[in-house]
Coordinates of C-alpha atoms and ligand atoms in Angstrom, one line a residue:
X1 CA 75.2 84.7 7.8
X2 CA 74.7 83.0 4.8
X3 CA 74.1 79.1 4.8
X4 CA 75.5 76.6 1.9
X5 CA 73.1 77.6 -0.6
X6 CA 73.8 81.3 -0.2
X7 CA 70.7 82.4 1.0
X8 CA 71.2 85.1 4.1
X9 CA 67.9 85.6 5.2
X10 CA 65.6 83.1 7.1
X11 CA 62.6 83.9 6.2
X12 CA 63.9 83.1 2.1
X13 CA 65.1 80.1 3.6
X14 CA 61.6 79.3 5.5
X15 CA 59.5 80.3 2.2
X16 CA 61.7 77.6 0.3
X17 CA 61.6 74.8 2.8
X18 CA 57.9 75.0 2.2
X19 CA 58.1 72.9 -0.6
X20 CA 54.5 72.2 -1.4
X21 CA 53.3 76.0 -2.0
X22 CA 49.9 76.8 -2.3
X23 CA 47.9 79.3 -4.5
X24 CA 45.8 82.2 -3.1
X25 CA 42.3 82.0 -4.1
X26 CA 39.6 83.9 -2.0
X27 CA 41.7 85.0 0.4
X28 CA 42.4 81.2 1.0
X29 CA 45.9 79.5 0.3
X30 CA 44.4 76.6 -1.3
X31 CA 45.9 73.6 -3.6
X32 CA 44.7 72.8 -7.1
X33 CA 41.7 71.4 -7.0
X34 CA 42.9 67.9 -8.2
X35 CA 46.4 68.3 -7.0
X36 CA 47.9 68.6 -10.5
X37 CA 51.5 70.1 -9.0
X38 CA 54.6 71.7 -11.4
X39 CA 58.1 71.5 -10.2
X40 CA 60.3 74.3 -9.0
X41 CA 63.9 73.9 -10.3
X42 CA 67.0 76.3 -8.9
X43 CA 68.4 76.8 -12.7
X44 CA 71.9 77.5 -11.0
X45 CA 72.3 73.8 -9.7
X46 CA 69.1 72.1 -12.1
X47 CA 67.9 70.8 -8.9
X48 CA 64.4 70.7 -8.3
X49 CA 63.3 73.1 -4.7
X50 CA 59.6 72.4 -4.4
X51 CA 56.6 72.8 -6.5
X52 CA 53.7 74.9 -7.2
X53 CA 49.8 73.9 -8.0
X54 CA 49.2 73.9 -11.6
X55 CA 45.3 75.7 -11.4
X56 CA 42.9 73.7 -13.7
X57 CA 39.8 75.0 -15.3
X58 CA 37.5 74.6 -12.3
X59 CA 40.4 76.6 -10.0
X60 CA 40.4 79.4 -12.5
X61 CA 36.4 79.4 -12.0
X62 CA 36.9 79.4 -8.5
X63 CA 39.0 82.6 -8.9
X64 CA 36.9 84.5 -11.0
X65 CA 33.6 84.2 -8.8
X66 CA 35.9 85.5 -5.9
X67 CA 37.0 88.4 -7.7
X68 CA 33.8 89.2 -9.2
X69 CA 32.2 89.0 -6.4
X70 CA 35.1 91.1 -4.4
X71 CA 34.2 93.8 -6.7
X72 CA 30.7 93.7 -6.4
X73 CA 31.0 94.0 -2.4
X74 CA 31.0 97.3 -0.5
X75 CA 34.4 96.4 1.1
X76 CA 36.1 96.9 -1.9
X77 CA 33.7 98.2 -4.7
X78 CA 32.3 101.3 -2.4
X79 CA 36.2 101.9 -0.5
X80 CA 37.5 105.3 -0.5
X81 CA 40.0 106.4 -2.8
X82 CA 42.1 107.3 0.0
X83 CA 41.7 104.3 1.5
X84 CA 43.0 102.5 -1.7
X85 CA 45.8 104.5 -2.1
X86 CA 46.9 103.9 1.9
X87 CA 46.5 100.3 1.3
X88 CA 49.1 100.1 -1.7
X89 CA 51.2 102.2 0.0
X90 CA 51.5 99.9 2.9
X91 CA 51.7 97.0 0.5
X92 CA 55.3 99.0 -0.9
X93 CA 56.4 99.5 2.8
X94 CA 56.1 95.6 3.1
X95 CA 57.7 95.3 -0.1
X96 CA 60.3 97.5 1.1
X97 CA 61.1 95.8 4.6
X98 CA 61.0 92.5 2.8
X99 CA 62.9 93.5 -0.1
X100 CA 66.1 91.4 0.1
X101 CA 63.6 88.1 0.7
X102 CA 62.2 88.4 -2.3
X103 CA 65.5 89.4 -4.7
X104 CA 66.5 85.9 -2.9
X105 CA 63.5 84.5 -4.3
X106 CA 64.1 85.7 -7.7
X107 CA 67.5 84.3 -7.3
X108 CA 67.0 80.7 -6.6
X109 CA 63.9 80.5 -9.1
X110 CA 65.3 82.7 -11.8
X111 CA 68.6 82.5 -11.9
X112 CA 69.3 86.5 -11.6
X113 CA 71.7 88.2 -9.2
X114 CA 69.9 88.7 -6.3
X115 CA 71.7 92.3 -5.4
X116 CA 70.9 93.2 -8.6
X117 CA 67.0 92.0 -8.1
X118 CA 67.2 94.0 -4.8
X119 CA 68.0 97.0 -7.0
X120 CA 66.3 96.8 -9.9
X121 CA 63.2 94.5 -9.6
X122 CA 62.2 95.0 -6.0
X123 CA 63.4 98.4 -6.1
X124 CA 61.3 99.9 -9.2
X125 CA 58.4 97.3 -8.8
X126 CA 57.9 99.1 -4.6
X127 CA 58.4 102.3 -6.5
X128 CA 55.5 101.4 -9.0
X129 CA 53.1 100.6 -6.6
X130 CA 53.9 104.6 -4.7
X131 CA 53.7 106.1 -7.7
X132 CA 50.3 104.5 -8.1
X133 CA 49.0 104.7 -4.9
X134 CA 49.0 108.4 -5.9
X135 CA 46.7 108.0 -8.8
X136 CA 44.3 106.4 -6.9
X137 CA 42.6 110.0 -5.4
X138 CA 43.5 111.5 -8.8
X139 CA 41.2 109.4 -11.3
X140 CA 38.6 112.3 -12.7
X141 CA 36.4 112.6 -15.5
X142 CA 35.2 115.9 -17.1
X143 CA 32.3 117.8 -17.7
X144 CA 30.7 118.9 -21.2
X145 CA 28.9 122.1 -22.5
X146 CA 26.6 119.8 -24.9
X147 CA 24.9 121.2 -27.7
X148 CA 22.5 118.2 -28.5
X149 CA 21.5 119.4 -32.1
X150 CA 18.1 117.7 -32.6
X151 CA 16.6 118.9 -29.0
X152 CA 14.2 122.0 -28.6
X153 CA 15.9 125.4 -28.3
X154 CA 14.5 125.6 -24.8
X155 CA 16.1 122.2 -23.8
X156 CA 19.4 122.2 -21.3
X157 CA 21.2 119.5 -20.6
X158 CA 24.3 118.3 -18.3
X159 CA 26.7 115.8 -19.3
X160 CA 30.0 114.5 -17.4
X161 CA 32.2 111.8 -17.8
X162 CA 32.6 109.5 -14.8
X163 CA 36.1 107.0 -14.9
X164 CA 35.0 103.2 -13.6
X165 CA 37.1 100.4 -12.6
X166 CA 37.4 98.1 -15.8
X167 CA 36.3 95.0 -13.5
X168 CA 38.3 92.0 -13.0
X169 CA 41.4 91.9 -14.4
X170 CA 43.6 88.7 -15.5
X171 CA 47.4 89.5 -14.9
X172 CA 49.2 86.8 -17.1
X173 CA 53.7 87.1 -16.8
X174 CA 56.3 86.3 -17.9
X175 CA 59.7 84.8 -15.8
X176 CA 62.3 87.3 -16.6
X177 CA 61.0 90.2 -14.1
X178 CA 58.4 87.8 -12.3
X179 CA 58.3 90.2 -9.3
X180 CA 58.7 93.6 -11.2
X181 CA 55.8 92.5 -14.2
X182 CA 53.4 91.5 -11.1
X183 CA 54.0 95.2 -9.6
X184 CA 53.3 96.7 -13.1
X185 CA 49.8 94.5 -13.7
X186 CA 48.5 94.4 -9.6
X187 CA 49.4 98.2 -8.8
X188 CA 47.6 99.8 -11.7
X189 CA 44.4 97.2 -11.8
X190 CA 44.2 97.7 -7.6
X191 CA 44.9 102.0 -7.9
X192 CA 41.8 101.9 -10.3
X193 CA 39.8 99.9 -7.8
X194 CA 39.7 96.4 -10.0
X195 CA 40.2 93.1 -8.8
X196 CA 43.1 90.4 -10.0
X197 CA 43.8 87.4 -11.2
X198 CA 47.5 87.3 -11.1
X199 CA 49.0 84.3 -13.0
X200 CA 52.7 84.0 -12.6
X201 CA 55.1 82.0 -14.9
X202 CA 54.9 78.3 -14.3
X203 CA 59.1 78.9 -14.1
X204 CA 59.4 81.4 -11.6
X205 CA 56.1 81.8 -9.4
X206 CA 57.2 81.8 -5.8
X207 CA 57.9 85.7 -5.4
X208 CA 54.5 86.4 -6.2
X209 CA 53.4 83.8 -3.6
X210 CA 55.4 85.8 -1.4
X211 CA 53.7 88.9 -2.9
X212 CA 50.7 87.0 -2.3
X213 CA 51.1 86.7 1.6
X214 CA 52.1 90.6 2.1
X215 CA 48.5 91.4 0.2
X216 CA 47.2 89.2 2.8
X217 CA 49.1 91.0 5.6
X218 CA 48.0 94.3 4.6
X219 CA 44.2 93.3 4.5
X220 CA 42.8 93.9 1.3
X221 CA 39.4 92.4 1.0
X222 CA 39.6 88.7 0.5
X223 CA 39.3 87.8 -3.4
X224 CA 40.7 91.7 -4.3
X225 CA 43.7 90.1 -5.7
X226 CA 44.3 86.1 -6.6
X227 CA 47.3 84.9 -7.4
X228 CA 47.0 81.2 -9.3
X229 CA 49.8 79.2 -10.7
X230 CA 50.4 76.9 -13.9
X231 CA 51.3 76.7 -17.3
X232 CA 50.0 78.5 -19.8
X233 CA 48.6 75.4 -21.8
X234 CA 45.9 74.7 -18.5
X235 CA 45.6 78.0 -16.3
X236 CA 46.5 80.7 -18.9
X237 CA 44.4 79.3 -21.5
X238 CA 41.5 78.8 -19.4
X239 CA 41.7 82.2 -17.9
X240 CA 42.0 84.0 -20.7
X241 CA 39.4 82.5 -22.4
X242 CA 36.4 83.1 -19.3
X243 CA 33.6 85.0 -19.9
X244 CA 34.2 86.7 -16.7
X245 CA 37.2 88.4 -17.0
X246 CA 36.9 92.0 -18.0
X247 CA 40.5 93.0 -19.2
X248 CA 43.9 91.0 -19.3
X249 CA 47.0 92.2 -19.2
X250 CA 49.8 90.0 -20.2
X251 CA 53.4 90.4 -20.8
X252 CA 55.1 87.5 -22.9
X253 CA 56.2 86.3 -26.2
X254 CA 54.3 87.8 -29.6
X255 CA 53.2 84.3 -30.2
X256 CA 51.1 83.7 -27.2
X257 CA 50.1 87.5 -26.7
X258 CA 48.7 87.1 -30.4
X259 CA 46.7 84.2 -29.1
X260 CA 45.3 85.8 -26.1
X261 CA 44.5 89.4 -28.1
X262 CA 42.4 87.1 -30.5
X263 CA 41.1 85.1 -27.3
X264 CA 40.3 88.4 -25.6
X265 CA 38.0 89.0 -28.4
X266 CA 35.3 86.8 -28.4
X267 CA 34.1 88.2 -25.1
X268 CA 35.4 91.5 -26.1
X269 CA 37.8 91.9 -22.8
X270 CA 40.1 94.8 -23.2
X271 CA 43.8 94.0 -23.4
X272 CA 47.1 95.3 -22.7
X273 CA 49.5 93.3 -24.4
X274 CA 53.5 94.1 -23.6
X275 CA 55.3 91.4 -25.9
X276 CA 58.8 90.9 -27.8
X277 CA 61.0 92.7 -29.7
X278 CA 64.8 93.0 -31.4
X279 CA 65.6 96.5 -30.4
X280 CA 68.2 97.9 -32.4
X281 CA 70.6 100.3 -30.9
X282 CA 72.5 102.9 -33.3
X283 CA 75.7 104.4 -32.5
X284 CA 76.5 107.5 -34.6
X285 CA 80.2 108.2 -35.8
X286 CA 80.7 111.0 -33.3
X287 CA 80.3 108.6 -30.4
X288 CA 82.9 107.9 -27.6
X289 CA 83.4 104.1 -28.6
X290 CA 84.1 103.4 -25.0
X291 CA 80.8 104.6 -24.3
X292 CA 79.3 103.0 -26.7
X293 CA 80.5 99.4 -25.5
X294 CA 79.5 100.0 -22.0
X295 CA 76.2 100.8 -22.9
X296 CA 76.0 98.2 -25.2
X297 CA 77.5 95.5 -23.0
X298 CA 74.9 96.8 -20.7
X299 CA 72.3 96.6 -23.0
X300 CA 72.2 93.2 -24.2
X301 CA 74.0 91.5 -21.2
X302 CA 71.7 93.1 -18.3
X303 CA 69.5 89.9 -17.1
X304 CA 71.4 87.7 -19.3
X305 CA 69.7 89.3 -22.3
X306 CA 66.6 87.8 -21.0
X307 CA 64.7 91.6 -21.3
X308 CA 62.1 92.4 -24.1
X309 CA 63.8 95.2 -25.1
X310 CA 67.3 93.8 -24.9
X311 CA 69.7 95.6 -27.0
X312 CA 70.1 92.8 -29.3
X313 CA 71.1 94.6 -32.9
X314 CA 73.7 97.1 -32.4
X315 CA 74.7 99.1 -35.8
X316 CA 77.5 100.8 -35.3
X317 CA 79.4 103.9 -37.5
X318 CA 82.1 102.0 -39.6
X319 CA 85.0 104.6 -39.0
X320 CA 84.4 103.3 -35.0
X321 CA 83.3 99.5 -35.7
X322 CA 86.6 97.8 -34.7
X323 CA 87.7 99.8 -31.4
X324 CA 83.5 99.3 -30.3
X325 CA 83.5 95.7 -31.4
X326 CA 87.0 94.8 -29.7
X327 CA 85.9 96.4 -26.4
X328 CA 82.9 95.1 -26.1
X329 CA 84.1 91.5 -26.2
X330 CA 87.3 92.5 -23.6
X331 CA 83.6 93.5 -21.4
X332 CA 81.8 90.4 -22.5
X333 CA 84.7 88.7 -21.2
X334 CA 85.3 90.2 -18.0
X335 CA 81.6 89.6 -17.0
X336 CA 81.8 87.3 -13.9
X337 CA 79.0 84.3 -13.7
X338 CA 78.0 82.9 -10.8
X339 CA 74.2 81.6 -9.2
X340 CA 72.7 84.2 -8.5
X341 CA 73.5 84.1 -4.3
X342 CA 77.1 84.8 -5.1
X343 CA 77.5 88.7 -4.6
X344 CA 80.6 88.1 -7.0
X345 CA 78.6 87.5 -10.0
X346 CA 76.9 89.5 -12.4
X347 CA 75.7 87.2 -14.9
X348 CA 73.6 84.1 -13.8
X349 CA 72.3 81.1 -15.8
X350 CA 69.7 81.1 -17.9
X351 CA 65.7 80.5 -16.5
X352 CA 65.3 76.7 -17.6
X353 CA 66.5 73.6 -20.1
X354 CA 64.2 75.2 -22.7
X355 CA 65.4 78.3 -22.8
X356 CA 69.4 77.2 -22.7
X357 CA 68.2 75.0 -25.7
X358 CA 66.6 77.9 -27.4
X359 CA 69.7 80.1 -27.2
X360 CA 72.3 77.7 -27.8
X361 CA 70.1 76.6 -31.6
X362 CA 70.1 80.5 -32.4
X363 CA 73.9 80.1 -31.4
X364 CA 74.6 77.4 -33.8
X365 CA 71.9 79.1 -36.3
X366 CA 74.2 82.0 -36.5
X367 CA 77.4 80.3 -37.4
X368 CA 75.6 78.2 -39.9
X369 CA 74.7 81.1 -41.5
X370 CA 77.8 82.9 -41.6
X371 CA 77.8 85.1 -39.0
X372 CA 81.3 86.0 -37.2
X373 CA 81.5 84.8 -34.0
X374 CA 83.7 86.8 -32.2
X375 CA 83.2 85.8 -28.6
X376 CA 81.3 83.2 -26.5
X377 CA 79.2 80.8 -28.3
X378 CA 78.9 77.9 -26.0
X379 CA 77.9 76.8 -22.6
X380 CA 80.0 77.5 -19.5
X381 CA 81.1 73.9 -18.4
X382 CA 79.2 73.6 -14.9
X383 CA 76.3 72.9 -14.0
X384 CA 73.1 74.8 -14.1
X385 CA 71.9 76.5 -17.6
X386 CA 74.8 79.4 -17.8
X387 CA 75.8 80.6 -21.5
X388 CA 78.6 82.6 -22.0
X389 CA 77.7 86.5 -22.9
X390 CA 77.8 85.4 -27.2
X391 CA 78.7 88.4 -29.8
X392 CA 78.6 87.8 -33.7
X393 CA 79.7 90.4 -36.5
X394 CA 78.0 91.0 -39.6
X395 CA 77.2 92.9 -42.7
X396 CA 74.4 91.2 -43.3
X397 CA 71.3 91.7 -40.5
X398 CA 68.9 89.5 -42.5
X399 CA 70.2 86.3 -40.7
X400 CA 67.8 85.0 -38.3
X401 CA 70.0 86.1 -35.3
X402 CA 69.4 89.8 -36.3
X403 CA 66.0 89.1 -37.1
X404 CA 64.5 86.8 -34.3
X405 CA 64.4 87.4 -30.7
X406 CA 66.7 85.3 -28.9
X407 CA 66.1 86.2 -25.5
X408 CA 69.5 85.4 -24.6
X409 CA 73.0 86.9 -24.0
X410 CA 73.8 86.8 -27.9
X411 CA 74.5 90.1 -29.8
X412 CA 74.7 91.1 -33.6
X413 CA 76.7 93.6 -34.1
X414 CA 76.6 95.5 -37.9
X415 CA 78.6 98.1 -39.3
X416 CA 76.6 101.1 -41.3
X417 CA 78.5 104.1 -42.9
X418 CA 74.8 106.4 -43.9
X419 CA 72.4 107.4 -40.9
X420 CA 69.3 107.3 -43.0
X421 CA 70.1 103.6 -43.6
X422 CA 71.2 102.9 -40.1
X423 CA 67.7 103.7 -39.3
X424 CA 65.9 102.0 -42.3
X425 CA 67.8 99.0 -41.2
X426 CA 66.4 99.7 -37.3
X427 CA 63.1 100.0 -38.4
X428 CA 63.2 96.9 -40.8
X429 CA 61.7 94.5 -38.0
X430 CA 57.9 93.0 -37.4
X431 CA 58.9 94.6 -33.9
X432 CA 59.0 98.1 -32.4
X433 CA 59.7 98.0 -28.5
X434 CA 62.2 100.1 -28.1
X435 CA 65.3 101.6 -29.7
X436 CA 68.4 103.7 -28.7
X437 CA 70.3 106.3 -30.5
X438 CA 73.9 106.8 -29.3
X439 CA 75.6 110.4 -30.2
X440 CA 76.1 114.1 -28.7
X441 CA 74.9 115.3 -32.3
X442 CA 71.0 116.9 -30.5
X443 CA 69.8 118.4 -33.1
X444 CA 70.7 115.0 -35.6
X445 CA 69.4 112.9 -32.7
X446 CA 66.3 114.9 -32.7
X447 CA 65.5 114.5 -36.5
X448 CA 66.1 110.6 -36.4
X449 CA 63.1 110.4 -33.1
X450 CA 60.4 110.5 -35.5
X451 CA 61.9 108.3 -37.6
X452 CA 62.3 105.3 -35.1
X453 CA 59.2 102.7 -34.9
X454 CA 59.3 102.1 -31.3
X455 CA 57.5 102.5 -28.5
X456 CA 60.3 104.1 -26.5
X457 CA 63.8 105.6 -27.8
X458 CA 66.4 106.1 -25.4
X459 CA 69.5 108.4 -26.4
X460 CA 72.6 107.4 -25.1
X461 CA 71.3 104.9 -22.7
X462 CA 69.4 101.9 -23.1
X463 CA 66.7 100.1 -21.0
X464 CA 66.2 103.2 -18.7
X465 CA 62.2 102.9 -17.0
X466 CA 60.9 104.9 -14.4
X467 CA 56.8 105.0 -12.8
X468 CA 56.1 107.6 -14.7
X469 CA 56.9 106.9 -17.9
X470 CA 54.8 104.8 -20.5
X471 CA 56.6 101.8 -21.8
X472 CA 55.2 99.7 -24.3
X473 CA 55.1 98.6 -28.2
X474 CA 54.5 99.4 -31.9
X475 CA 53.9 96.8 -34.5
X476 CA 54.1 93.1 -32.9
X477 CA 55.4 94.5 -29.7
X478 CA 52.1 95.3 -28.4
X479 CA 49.0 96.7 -27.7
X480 CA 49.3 99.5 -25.1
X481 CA 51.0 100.9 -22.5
X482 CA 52.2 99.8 -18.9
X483 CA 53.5 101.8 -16.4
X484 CA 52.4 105.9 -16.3
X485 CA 49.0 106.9 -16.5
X486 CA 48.3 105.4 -19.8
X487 CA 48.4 102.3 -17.7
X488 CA 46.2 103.7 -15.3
X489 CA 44.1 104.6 -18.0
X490 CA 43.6 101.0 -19.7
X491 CA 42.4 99.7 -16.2
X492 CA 39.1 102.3 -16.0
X493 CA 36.1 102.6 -18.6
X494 CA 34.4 106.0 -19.1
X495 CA 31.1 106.4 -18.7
X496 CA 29.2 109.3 -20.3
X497 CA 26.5 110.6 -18.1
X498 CA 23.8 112.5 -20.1
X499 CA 21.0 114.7 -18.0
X500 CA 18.2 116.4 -19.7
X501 CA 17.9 119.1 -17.0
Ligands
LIG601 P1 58.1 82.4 -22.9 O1 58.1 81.7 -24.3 O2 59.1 83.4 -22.8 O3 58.0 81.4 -21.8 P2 55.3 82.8 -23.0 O4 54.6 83.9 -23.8 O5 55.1 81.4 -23.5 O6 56.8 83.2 -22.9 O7 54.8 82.9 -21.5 C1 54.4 84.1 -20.8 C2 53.3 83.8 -19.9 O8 52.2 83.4 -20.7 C3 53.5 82.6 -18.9 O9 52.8 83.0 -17.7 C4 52.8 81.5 -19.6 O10 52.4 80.5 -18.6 C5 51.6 82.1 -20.2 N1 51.1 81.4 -21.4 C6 51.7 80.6 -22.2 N2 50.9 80.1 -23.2 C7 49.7 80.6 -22.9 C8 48.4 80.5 -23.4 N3 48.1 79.7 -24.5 N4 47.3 81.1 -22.9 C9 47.5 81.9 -21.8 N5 48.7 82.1 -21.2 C10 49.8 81.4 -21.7

C-alpha cells in the first residue's frame, strides 16, 4: 500500500525516517568526525528529507588506514577466490530481494522513476556484480619461454606472470546512476580482491548507504569496502589527493576527472576515468523515420537526458528531416512527468537547483543564438526542478548547445545531405563516448565504424550496456574502461616473476 509520499515499501520508508544517516568507516556506521552534515533534498517537492555526513580530511584518513589495513589482513588479503566470488554473489541476491527499496531510494533522492530504477539501475548494477563474481576464480597470469640474451648458454630460467589486487581503491560517482556507478566501481575493485573507498554524490548518497548495510549483512571483512559521503570540494578532494590510495576510479564531469587524473599523478595512483560527452547520433536516408524518433526520443530523454552518453546531437538525412523532426516532438510531448513514485510517469525532475539552473541557461543560450526551438524550452509550472523534454533545429552545430554537454532533456537536431560529412560533423567534438549510427545499409554501416571516435557505437540503438561489454571514452571522455574484463583488468597489477633455475 503506498502512503502519501508514494513510497510502497516500509523498509524505504524506515531508511528515510532515519534522517541523520551515518557513513560506514571500518565496519562502523560512524558520523563526520566534527559533525559537518549536507542536506538531502526530495528534488520532486525541493523539500529537504534528512542529511548525510560531509567526511573531512581526518575521516578520509580514517578510511584509508581501515582499508589498507583490510588488505593487509589474512581475512581478506589471503581469502579464496571462491570465497570472493560467493560473497559478491550473495551481495547481488540481497540486491535482488531488496531491489524495489533501493529504486525507491533513487526516486526520492534523484528524482528518476523508480520502476524504471528497479529495471534499469538495480537490475544491471545486481547483474554486474554476477557477472563479476565469475571473474573472481578466473584472474590468471601466464608463463614465458625466456631467452635472457646476456646469460651463459648453460643458464635456464622460469618466468610467470602473477595478476595482484591494485590495493585500495577510491570509488568517486556521480548522481545520475548513483546505485548502478557504485556496482560498476565496488564489484570489479572487490572481484580483484581490493579494498574501497566508495564516495557517493553529495546529491544522491543514501542508496549506497543502503548498499552499505547489505555489505555489512553479507560479512565482508570490516574496512573491505567504506562508503564516505560529502562534496567533492572536502571528501573528494582529500581522497583523491592521499598518498594511500592505490587507484581511483571516478565517473563525473571532464572538468573534475581532469583534476583528479592530474591529482592521481603525483602519487602515481592509476586511474579509470569515465567522464562526459555530446554523442552524436546519425540517421542515414534509408532509415524508417519512425524509428528513428523512437530511438531518438529514447536516446536523449531516458533519465531526463541526465546520461553521459545521452544522445544529445542527432544529424539526420535531409530527404527525412521534417517527418523525424515532427515526430519526435509529437513523442517529446506525449512523455508524462511525474516524481518519480508515480508509476504514471516517465520523466521526473531534474537532480537539484543547480542543475535546473544549468539546463534552463543552455535553454536560453540556444535561442540567443539562433537556434529553432521547436518544442519545450521552459520549466513545467510545479514544484520540484521538472523541465519540459527541450528540442532545437539547426544547420549550424557550432552553437554551444551542440557543442557543450547539457546534461539535460535538450536536443539539437541537424539536417546533413553527405555521409562522409555527417560523420566529420560527429567526430568534430573534444568528446568521444559513444555514438550511434541508424540504417539497414550493413555493409555502409560497417565502413563508417572505423570512422567514429568513440568509445562505443551502437547501430540502430542507443545507450544499450550489458556486464560484459567495455564501456568507456576517447578524447576527453576518459581514460579506460568500466564494465567487462578491461575493468577487471585496471583493478590488478602484474607482476613478473623471474627464476634463474
Ligand atoms: P557534476 O558536475 O555532474 O555534479 P562532478 O564531476 O562535479 O559532476 O561530480 C562527480 C563526483 O565528483 C561527485 O561525487 C563529486 O562530489 C565529486 N567531486 C567534485 N569535485 C571534486 C574534486 N575536486 N575532487 C574530487 N571529487 C570531486
Amino acid at each position: 500500500m503506498a502512503n502519501k509520499t508514494g513510497i510502497t515499501e516500509q523498509k524505504t520508508q524506515a531508511f528515510v525516517d532515519c534522517q541523520n544517516h551515518r557513513m560506514l568507516i571500518g565496519g562502523q556506521w560512524v558520523d563526520a568526525l566534527n559533525n559537518k552534515r549536507i542536506e538531502v533534498i526530495n528534488p520532486a517537492n525541493e523539500t529537504v528529507i534528512g542529511n548525510i555526513p560531509c567526511a573531512q580530511p581526518e575521516d578520509v584518513n580514517k578510511a584509508v588506514s581501515f582499508a589498507k589495513d583490510a588488505l593487509e589482513q589474512d581475512a581478506w588479503g589471503r581469502m579464496r577466490p571462491s570465497a570472493r566470488q560467493n560473497l559478491l554473489l550473495k551481495l547481488a541476491d540481497l540486491i535482488e530481494r531488496d531491489a524495489r527499496i533501493i529504486a525507491e531510494l533513487e526516486a526520492v533522492d534523484n528524482g528518476k522513476s523508480a520502476d524504471i530504477a528497479l529495471a534499469v539501475d538495480v537490475g544491471l548494477g545486481l547483474e554486474f556484480f554476477r557477472y563479476m563474481a565469475g571473474w573472481a576464480t578466473k584472474i590468471e597470469g601466464s608463463t614465458l619461454d625466456v631467452s635472457v640474451p646476456m646469460a651463459p648458454p648453460e643458464a635456464d630460467f622460469f618466468a610467470y606472470t602473477r595478476r595482484e589486487p591494485v590495493g585500495v581503491v577510491a570509488a568517486i560517482i556521480p548522481w545520475n546512476f548513483p546505485f548502478l556507478m557504485a556496482c560498476w566501481k565496488i564489484a570489479p575493485a572487490l572481484a580483484a580482491g581490493c579494498t574501497v573507498i566508495l564516495k557517493p554524490a553529495e546529491q544522491t548518497s543514501l542508496s549506497a548507504l543502503y548498499l552499505g548495510q547489505l555489505i555489512e549483512e553479507v560479512g565482508f571483512p570490516a574496512g573491505v569496502v567504506n562508503i564516505i559521503t560529502g562534496d567533492g570540494q572536502t571528501t573528494g578532494s582529500a581522497l583523491t589527493k592521499h598518498p594511500g590510495i592505490n587507484k581511483i576510479s571516478f565517473t563525473g564531469s571532464t572538468q573534475v576527472g581532469q583534476m583528479i587524473g592530474r591529482a592521481a599523478m603525483d602519487n602515481m595512483a592509476r586511474v579509470t576515468l569515465e567522464l562526459g560527452g555530446k554523442s552524436p547520433m546519425i540517421v542515414l536516408k534509408d532509415c524508417d523515420p519512425e524509428k528513428a524518433a523512437q530511438g531518438a526520443a529514447q536516446a536523449i530523454f531516458f533519465n531526463h537526458g541526465q546520461v553521459c552518453s545521452a544522445g544529445s546531437r542527432l544529424y539526420v538525412h535531409r530527404s527525412i528531416f521534417d517527418t523525424v523532426v515532427s515526430r519526435l516532438v509529437e513523442l517529446a510531448e506525449a512523455i508524462p512527468m511525474g516524481p518519480g513514485l508515480d508509476s504514471s510517469a516517465q520523466m521526473g525532475p531534474l537532480v537539484s537547483q543547480v542543475q535546473l539552473d544549468r539546463v534552463c541557461q543552455y535553454i536560453e543560450s540556444g535561442r540567443k543564438e539562433g537556434a529553432r526551438l521547436v518544442t519545450g524550452g521552459e520549466r513545467v509550472d510545479r514544484k520540484g526542478y521538472y523541465v519540459k523534454p527541450t528540442i532545437f533545429t539547426s544547420e549550424d552545430d557550432s552553437l554551444v548547445i551542440a557543442r557543450e554537454e547539457i546534461f539535460g532533456p535538450v536536443l539539437v537536431v541537424i539536417p546533413f545531405d553527405d555521409v562522409d560529412e555527417a560523420v566529420r560533423r560527429a567526430n568534430d567534438s573534444p568528446y568521444g563516448l559513444a555514438a550511434s549510427i541508424w540504417s539497414n545499409d550493413l555493409s555502409l554501416v560497417q565502413r563508417l565504424i572505423p570512422k567514429l571516435k568513440a568509445g562505443t557505437v551502437w547501430v540502430n540503438g542507443h545507450n544499450m550496456l550489458d556486464a560484459g561489454v567495455p564501456f568507456g571514452g576517447y578524447k576527453l571522455s576518459g581514460v579506460g574502461r568500466d564494465m567487462g574484463k578491461q575493468s577487471l583488468d585496471s583493478y590488478l597489477e602484474t607482476k613478473s616473476v623471474f627464476m634463474a633455475l
